[in-house]
PDB file of C-alpha atoms in Angstrom:
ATOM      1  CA  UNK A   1     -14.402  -2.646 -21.286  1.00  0.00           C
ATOM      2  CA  UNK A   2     -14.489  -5.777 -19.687  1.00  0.00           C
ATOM      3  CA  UNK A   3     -17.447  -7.179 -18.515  1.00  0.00           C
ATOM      4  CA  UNK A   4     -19.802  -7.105 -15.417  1.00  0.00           C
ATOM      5  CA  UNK A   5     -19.139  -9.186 -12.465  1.00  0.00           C
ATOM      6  CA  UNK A   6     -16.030 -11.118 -14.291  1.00  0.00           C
ATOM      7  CA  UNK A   7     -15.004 -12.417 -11.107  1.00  0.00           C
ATOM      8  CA  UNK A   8     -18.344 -14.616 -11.092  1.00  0.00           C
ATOM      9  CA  UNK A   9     -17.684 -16.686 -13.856  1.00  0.00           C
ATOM     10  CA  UNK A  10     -13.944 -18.196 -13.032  1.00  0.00           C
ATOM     11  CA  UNK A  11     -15.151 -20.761 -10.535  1.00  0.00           C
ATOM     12  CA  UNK A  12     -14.596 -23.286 -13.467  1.00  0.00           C
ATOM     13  CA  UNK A  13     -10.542 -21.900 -14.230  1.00  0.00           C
ATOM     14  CA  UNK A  14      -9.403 -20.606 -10.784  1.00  0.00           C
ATOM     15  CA  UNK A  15      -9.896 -23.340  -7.547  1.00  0.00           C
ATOM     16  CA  UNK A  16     -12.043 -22.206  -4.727  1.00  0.00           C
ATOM     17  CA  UNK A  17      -9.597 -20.990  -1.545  1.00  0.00           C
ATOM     18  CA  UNK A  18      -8.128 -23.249   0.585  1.00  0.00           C
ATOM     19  CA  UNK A  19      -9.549 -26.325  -1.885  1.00  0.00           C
ATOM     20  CA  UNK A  20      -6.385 -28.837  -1.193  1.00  0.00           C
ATOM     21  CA  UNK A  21      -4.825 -29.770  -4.680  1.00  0.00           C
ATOM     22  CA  UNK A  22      -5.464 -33.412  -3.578  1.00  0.00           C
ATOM     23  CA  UNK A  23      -9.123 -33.447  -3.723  1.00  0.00           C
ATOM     24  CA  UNK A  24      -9.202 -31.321  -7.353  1.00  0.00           C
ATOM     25  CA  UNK A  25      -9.636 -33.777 -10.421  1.00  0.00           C
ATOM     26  CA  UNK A  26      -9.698 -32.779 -13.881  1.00  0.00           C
ATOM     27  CA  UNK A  27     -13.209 -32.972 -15.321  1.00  0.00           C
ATOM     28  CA  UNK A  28     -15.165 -31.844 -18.687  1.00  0.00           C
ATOM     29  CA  UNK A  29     -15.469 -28.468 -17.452  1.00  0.00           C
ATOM     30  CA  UNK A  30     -11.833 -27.353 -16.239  1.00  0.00           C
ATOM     31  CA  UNK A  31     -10.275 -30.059 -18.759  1.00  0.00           C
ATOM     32  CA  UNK A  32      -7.229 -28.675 -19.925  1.00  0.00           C
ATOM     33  CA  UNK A  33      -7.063 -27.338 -23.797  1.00  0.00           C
ATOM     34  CA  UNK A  34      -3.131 -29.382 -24.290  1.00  0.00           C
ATOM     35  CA  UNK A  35      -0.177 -29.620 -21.968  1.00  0.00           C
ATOM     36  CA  UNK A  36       2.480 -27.713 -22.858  1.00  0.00           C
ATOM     37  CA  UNK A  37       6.183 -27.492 -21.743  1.00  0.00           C
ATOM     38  CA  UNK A  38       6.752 -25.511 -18.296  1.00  0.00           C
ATOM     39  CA  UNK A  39       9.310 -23.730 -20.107  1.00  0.00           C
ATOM     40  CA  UNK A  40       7.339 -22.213 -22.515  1.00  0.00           C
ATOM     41  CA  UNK A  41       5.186 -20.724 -19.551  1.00  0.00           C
ATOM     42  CA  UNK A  42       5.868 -17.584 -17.829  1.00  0.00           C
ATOM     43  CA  UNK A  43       4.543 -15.207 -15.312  1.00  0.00           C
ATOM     44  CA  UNK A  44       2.501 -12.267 -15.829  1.00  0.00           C
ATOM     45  CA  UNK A  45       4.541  -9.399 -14.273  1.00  0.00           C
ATOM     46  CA  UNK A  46       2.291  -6.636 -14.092  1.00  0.00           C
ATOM     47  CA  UNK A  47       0.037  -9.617 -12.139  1.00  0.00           C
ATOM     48  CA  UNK A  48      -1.113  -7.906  -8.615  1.00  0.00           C
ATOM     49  CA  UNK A  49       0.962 -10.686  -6.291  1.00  0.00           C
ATOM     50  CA  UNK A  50       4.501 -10.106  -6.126  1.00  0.00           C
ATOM     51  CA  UNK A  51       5.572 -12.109  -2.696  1.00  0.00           C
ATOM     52  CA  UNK A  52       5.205 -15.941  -2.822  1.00  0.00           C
ATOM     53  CA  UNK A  53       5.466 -17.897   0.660  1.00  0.00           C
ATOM     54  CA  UNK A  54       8.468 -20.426   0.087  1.00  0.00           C
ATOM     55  CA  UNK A  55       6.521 -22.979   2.758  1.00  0.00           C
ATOM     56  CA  UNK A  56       3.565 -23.188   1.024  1.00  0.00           C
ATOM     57  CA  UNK A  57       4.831 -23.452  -2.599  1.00  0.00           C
ATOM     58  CA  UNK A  58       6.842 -26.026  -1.024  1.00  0.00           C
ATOM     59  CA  UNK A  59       3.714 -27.910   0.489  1.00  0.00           C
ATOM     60  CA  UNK A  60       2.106 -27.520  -2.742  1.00  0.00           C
ATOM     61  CA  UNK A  61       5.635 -29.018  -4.894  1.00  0.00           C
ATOM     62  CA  UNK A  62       5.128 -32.111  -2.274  1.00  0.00           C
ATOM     63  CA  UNK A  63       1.359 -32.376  -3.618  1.00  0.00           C
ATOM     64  CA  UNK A  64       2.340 -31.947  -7.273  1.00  0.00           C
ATOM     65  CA  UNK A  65       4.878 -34.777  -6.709  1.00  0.00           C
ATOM     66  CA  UNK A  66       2.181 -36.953  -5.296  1.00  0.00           C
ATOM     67  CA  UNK A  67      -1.087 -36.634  -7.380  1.00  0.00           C
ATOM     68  CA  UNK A  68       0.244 -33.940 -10.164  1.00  0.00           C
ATOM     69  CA  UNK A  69      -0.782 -31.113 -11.467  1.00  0.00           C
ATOM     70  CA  UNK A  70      -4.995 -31.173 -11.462  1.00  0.00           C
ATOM     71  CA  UNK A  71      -6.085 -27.909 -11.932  1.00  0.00           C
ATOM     72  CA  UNK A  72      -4.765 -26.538 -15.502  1.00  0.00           C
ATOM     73  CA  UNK A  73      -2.672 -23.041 -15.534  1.00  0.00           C
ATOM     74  CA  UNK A  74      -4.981 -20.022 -16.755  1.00  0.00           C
ATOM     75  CA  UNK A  75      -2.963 -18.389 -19.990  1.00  0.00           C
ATOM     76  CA  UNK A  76      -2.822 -16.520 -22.923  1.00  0.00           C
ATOM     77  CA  UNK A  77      -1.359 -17.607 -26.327  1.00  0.00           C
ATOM     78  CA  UNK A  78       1.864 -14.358 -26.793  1.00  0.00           C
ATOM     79  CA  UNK A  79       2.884 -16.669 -30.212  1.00  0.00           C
ATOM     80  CA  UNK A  80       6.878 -17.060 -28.684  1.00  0.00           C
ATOM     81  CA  UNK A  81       5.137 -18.179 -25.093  1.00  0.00           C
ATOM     82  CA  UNK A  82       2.275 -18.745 -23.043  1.00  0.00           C
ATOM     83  CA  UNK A  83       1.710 -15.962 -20.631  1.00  0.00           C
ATOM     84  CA  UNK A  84       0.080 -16.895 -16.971  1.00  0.00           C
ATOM     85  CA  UNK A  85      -3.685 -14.645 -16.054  1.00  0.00           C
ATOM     86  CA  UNK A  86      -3.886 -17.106 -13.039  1.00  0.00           C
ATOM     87  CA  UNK A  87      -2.166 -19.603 -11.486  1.00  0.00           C
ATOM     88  CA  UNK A  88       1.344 -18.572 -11.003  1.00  0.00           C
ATOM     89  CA  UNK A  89       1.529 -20.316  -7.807  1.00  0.00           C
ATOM     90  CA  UNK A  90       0.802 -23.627  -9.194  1.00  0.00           C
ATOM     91  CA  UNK A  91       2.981 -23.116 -11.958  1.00  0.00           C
ATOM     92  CA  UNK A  92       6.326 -21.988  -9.398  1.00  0.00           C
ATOM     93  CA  UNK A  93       4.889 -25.015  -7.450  1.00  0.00           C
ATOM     94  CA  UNK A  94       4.728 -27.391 -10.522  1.00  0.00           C
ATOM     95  CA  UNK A  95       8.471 -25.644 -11.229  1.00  0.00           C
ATOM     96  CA  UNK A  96       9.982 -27.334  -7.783  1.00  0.00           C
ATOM     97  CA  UNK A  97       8.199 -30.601  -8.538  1.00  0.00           C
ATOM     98  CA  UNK A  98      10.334 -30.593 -11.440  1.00  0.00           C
ATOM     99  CA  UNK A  99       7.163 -31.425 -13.973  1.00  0.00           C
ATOM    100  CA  UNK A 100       8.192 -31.043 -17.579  1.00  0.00           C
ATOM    101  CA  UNK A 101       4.589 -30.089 -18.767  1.00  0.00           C
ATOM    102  CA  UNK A 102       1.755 -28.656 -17.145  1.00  0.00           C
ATOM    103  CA  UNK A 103      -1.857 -28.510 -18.614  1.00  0.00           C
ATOM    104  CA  UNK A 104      -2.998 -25.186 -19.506  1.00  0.00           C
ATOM    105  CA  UNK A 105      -6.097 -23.625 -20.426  1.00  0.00           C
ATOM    106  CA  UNK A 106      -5.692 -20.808 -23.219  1.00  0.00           C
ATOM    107  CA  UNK A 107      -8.150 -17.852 -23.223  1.00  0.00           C
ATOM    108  CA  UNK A 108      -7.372 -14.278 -24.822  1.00  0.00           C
ATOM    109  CA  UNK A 109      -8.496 -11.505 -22.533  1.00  0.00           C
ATOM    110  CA  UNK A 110      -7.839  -7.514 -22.656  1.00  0.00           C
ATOM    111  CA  UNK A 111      -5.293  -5.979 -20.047  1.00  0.00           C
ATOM    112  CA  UNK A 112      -7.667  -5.134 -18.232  1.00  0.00           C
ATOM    113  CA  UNK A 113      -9.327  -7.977 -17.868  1.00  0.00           C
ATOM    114  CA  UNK A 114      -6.002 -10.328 -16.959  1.00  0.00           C
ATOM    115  CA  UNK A 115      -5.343  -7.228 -13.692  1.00  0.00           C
ATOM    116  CA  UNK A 116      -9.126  -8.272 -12.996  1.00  0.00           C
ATOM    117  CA  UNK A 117      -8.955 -12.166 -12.776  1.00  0.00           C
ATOM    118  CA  UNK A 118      -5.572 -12.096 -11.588  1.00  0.00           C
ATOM    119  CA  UNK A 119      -6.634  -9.129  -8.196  1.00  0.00           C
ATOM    120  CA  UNK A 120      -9.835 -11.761  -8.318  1.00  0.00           C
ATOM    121  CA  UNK A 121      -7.795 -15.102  -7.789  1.00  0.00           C
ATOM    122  CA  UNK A 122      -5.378 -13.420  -5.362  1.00  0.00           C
ATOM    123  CA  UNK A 123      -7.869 -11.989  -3.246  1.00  0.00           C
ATOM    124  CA  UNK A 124     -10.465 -15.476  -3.308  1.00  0.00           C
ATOM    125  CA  UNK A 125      -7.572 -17.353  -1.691  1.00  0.00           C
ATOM    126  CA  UNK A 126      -6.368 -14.201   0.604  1.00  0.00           C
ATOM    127  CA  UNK A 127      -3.021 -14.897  -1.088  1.00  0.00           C
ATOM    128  CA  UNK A 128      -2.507 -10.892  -1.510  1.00  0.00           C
ATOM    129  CA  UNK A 129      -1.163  -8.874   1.078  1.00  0.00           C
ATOM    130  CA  UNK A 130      -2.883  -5.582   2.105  1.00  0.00           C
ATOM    131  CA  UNK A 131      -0.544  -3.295   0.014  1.00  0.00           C
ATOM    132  CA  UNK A 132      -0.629  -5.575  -2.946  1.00  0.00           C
ATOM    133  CA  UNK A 133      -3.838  -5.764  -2.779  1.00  0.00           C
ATOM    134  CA  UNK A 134      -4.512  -1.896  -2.454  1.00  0.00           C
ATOM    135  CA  UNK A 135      -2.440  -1.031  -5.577  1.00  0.00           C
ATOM    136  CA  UNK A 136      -4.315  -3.848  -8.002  1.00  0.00           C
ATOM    137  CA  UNK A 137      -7.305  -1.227  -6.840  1.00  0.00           C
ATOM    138  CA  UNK A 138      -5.210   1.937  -7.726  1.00  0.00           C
ATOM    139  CA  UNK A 139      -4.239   0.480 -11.002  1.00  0.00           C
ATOM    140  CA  UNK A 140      -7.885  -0.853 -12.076  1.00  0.00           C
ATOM    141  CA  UNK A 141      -8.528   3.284 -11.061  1.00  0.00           C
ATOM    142  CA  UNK A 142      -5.816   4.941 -12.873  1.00  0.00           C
ATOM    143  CA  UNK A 143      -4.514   3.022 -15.966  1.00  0.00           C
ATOM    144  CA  UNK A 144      -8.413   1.776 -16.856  1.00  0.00           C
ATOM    145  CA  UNK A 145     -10.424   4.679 -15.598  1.00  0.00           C
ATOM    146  CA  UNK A 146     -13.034   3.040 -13.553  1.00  0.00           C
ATOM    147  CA  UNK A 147     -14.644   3.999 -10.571  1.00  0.00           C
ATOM    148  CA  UNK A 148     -14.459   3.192  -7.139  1.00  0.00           C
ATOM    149  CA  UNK A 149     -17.734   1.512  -7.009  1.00  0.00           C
ATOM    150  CA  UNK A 150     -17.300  -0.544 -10.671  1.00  0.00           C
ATOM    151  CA  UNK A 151     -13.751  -1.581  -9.112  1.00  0.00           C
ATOM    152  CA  UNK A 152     -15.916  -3.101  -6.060  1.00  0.00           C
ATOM    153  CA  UNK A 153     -18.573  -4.982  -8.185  1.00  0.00           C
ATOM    154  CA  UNK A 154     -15.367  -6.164 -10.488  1.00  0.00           C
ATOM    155  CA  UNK A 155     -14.549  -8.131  -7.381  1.00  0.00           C
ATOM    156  CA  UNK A 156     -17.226  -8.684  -5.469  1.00  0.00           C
ATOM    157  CA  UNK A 157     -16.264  -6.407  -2.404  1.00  0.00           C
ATOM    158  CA  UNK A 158     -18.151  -3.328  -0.508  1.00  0.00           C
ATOM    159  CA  UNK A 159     -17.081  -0.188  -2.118  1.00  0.00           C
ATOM    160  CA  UNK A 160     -15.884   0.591   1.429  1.00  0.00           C
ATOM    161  CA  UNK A 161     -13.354  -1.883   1.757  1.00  0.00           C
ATOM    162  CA  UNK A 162     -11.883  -0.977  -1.772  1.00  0.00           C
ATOM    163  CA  UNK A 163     -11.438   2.289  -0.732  1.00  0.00           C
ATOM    164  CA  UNK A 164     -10.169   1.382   3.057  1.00  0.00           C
ATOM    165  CA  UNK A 165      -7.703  -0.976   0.884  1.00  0.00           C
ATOM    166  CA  UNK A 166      -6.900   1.838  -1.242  1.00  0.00           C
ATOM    167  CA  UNK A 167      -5.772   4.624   2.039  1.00  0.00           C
ATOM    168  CA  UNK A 168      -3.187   2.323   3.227  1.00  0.00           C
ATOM    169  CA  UNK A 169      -0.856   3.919   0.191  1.00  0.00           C
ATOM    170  CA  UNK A 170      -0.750   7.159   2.058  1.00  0.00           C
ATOM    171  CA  UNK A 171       1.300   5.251   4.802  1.00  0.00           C
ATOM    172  CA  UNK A 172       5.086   6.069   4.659  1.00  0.00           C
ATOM    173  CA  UNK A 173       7.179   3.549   3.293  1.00  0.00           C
ATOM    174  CA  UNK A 174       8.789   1.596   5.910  1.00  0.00           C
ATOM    175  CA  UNK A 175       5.611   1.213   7.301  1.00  0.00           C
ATOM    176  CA  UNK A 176       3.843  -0.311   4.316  1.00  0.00           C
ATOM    177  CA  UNK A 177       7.171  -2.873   4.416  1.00  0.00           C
ATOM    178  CA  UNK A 178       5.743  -3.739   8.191  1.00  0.00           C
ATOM    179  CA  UNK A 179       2.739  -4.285   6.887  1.00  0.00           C
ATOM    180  CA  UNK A 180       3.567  -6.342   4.301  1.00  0.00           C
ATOM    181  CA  UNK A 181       6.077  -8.414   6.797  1.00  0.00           C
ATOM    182  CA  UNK A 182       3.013  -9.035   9.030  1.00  0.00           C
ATOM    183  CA  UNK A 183       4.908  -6.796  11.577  1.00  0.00           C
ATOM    184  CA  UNK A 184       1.321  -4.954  11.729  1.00  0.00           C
ATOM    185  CA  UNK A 185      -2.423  -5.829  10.710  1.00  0.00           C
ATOM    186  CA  UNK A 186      -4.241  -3.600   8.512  1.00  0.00           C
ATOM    187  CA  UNK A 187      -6.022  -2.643  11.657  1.00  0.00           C
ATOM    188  CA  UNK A 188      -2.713  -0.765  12.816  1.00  0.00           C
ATOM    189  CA  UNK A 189      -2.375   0.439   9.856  1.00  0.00           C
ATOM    190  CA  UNK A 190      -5.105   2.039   8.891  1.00  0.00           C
ATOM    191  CA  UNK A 191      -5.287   3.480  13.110  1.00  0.00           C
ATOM    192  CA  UNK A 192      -1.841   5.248  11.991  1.00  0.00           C
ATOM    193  CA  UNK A 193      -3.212   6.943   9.016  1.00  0.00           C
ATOM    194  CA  UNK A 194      -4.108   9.679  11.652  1.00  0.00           C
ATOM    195  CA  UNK A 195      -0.592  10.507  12.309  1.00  0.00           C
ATOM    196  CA  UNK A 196       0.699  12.884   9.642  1.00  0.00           C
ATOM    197  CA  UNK A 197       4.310  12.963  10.551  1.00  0.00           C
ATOM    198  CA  UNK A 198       6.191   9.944   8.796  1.00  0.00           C
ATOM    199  CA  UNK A 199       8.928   9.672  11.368  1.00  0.00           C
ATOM    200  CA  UNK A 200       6.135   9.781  14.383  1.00  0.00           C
ATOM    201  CA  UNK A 201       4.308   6.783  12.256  1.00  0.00           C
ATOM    202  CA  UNK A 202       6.733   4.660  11.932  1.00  0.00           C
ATOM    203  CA  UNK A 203       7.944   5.169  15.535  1.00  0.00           C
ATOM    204  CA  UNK A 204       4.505   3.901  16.516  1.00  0.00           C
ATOM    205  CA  UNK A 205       4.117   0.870  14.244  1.00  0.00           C
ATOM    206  CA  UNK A 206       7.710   0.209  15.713  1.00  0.00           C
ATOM    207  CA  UNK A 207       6.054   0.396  19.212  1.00  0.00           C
ATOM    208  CA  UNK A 208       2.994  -1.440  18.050  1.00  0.00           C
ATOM    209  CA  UNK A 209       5.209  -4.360  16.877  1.00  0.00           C
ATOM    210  CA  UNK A 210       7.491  -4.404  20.278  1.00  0.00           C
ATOM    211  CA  UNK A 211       4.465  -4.058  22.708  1.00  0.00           C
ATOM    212  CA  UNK A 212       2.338  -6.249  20.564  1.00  0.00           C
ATOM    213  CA  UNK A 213      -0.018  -3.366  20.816  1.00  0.00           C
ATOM    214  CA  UNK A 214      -3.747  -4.411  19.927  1.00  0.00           C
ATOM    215  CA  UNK A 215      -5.752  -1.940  17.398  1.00  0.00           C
ATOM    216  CA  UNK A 216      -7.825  -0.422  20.540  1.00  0.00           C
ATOM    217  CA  UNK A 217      -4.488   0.298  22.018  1.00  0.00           C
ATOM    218  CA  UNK A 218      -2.953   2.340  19.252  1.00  0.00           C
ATOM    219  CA  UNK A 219      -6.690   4.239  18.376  1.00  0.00           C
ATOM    220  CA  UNK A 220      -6.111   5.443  21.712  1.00  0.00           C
ATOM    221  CA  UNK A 221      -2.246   6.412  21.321  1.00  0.00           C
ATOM    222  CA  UNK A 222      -2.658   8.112  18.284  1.00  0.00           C
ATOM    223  CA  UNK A 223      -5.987   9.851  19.705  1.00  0.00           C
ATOM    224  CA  UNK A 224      -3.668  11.273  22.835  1.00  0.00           C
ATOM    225  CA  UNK A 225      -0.798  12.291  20.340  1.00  0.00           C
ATOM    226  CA  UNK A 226      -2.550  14.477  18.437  1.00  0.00           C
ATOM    227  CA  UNK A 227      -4.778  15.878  21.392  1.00  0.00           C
ATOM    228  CA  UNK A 228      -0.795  16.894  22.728  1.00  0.00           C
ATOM    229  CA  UNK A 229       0.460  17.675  19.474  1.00  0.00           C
ATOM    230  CA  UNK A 230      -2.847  20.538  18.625  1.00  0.00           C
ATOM    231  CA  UNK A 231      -2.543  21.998  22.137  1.00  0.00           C
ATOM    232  CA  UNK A 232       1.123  22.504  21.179  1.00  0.00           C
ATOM    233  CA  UNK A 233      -0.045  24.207  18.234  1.00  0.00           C
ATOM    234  CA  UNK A 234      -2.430  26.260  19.821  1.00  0.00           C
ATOM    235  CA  UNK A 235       0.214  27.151  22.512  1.00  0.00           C
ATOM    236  CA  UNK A 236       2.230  28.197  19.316  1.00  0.00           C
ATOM    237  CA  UNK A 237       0.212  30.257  17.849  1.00  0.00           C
ATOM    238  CA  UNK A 238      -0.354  32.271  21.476  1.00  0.00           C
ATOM    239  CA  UNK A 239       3.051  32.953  21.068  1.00  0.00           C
ATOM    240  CA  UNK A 240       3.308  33.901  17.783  1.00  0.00           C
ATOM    241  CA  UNK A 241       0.470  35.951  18.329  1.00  0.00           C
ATOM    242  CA  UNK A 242       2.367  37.669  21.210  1.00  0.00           C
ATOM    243  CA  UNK A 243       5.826  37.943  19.504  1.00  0.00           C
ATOM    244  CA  UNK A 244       4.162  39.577  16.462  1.00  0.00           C
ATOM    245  CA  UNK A 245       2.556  42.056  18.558  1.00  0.00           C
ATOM    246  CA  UNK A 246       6.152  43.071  20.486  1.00  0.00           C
ATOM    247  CA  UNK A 247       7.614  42.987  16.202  1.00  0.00           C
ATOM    248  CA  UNK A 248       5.186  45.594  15.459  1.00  0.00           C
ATOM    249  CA  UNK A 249       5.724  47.712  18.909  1.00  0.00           C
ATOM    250  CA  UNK A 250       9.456  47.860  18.536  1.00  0.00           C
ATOM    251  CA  UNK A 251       9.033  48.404  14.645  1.00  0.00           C
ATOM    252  CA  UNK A 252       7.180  51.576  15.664  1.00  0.00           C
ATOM    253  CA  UNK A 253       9.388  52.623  17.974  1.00  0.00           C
ATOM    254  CA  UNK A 254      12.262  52.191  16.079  1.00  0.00           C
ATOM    255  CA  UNK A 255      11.175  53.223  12.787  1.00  0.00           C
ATOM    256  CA  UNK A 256      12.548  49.958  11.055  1.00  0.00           C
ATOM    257  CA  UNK A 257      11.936  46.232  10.659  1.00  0.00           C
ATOM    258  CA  UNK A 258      12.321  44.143  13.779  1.00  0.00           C
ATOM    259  CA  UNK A 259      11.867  40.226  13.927  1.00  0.00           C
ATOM    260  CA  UNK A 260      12.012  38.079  16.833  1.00  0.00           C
ATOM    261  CA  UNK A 261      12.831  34.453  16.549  1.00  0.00           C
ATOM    262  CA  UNK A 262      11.602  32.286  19.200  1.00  0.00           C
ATOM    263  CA  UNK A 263      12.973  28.493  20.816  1.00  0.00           C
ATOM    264  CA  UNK A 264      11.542  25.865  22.927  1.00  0.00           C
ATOM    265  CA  UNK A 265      13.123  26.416  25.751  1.00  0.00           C
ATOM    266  CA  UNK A 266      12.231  30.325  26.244  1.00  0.00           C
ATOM    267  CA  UNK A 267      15.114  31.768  24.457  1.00  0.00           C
ATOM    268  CA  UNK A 268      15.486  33.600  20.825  1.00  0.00           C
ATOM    269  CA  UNK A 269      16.690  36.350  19.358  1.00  0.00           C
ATOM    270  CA  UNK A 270      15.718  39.900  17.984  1.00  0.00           C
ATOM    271  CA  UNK A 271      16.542  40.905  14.746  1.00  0.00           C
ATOM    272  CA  UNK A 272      16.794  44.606  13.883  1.00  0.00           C
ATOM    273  CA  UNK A 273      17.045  45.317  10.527  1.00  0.00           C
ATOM    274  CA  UNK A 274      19.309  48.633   8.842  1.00  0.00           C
ATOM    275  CA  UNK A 275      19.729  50.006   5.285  1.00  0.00           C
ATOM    276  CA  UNK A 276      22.791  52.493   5.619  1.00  0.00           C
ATOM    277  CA  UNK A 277      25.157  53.334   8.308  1.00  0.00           C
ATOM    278  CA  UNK A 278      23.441  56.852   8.675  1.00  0.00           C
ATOM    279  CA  UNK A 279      20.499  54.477   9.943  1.00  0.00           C
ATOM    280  CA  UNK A 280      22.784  52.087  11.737  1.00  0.00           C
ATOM    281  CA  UNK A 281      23.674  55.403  13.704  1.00  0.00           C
ATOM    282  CA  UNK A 282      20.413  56.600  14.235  1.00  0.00           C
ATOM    283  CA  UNK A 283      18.921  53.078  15.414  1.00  0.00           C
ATOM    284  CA  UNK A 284      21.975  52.962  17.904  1.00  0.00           C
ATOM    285  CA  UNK A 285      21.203  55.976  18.994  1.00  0.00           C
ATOM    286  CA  UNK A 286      17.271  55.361  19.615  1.00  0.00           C
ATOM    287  CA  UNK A 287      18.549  52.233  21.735  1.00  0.00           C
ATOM    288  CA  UNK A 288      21.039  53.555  23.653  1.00  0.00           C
ATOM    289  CA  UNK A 289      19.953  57.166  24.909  1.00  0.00           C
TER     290      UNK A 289
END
């Protein structure tokens, strides 16, 4: 189990957000333990950030070339390589620069542990996006068993906004990719998690990105869609109600099973059901004397 409030004690290995590279030097207490090769430095895959912003990691190359590398890479000893628990943008960054070695700081941590610094570092410098961030969460749930509230001491967040992170998974897919394109803001998203239908919610986020829709806006579209969409219902089940009533009443009268079949637009069918010609003959009979 790893332990309480980890996040708190990485000041010292992972830079504080938006802390230019520039102004970071090297002192006793984030002094690197060697420098290693770059190539003998990979990325964590099962780390919670998967999308990088070319731009900045250029920006940040451009710094590298400048003043190098000053804050060491975060990583575990795997014998054949050195495996990265945080700093994988500094060390693509460091990659464009074309450095040879970087400076690296080697701890040994538990799984999950590395998921913990690595959600911690992401979300410190808002580098996650909302879905990323919302499955580290799920995993920290499912694969280590912890609860909602020790996942929002872990890193340092209301246990509210883990699990307001955690219900934008229930959107459909296409519009988790708009959220994750900055198409929509969390905002939308989460006013969308009222709409049920998939098609319906993607058709909105759709709208919300062409109308540039604000969150207020959509609250209130959603709130009118499904005011429309249960008075439909409950005109639906009038019907049904009726229909079922005429079933039974023709059932009766005919002395066999009857189904009626409704559409939209006032029309249907009636379905009279037989079980030998003798009672083909006798229904025909009923109907047409």
């Amino acid at each position: 189990m790893a332990a309480r409030g980890l996040g708190k004690g990485l000041d010292l290995l992972i830079p504080e957000a938006n802390t230019s590279i520039k102004n970071k030097d090297i002192t006793e207490e984030n002094k690197p333990d060697l420098f290693v090769k770059i190539t003998k430095v990979e990325p964590n895959r099962n780390q919670p950030r998967k999308n990088f912003d070319e731009d900045t990691l250029m920006e940040l190359a451009e710094s590298i070339k400048q003043f190098g590398l000053l804050q060491p890479i975060l990583v575990q000893d795997k014998k054949d390589y050195y495996e990265i628990i945080a700093g994988e943008r500094r060390w693509r960054a460091a990659k464009i620069a074309g450095l040879k070695e970087i400076p690296v700081i080697i701890r040994n941590y538990s799984e999950q542990e590395i998921v913990e610094i690595s959600l911690i570092e992401n979300i410190q410098r808002e580098n996650l996006n909302p879905i990323e961030e919302a499955m580290a969460y799920q995993r920290l749930l499912t694969e280590f068993h912890l609860k909602q509230d020790e996942v929002a001491e872990r890193v340092c967040k209301s246990r509210t906004a883990v699990t307001n992170s955690m219900r934008l998974l229930k959107l459909c897919e296409e519009v988790k990719q708009m959220l994750i394109d900055d198409m929509i803001t969390s905002g939308h998203a989460r006013a969308l998690l009222a709409v049920d239908d998939p098609e319906i919610q993607h058709q909105l986020a759709i709208q919300i990105f062409d109308e540039k829709l604000s969150v207020r806006d959509v609250e209130k579209l959603v709130k009118n869609l499904n005011r429309k969409v249960k008075e439909k219902k409950e005109e639906k089940n009038t019907y049904e109600f009726i229909y079922k009533d005429i079933e039974n009443k023709i059932s009766a009268s005919l002395g066999t099973k009857v189904s009626i079949t409704s559409k939209n637009n006032e029309k249907g069918k009636i379905e009279i059901n037989y079980f030998s010609n003798d009672e083909l003959d006798r229904i025909v009979e009923l109907i047409t004397s």
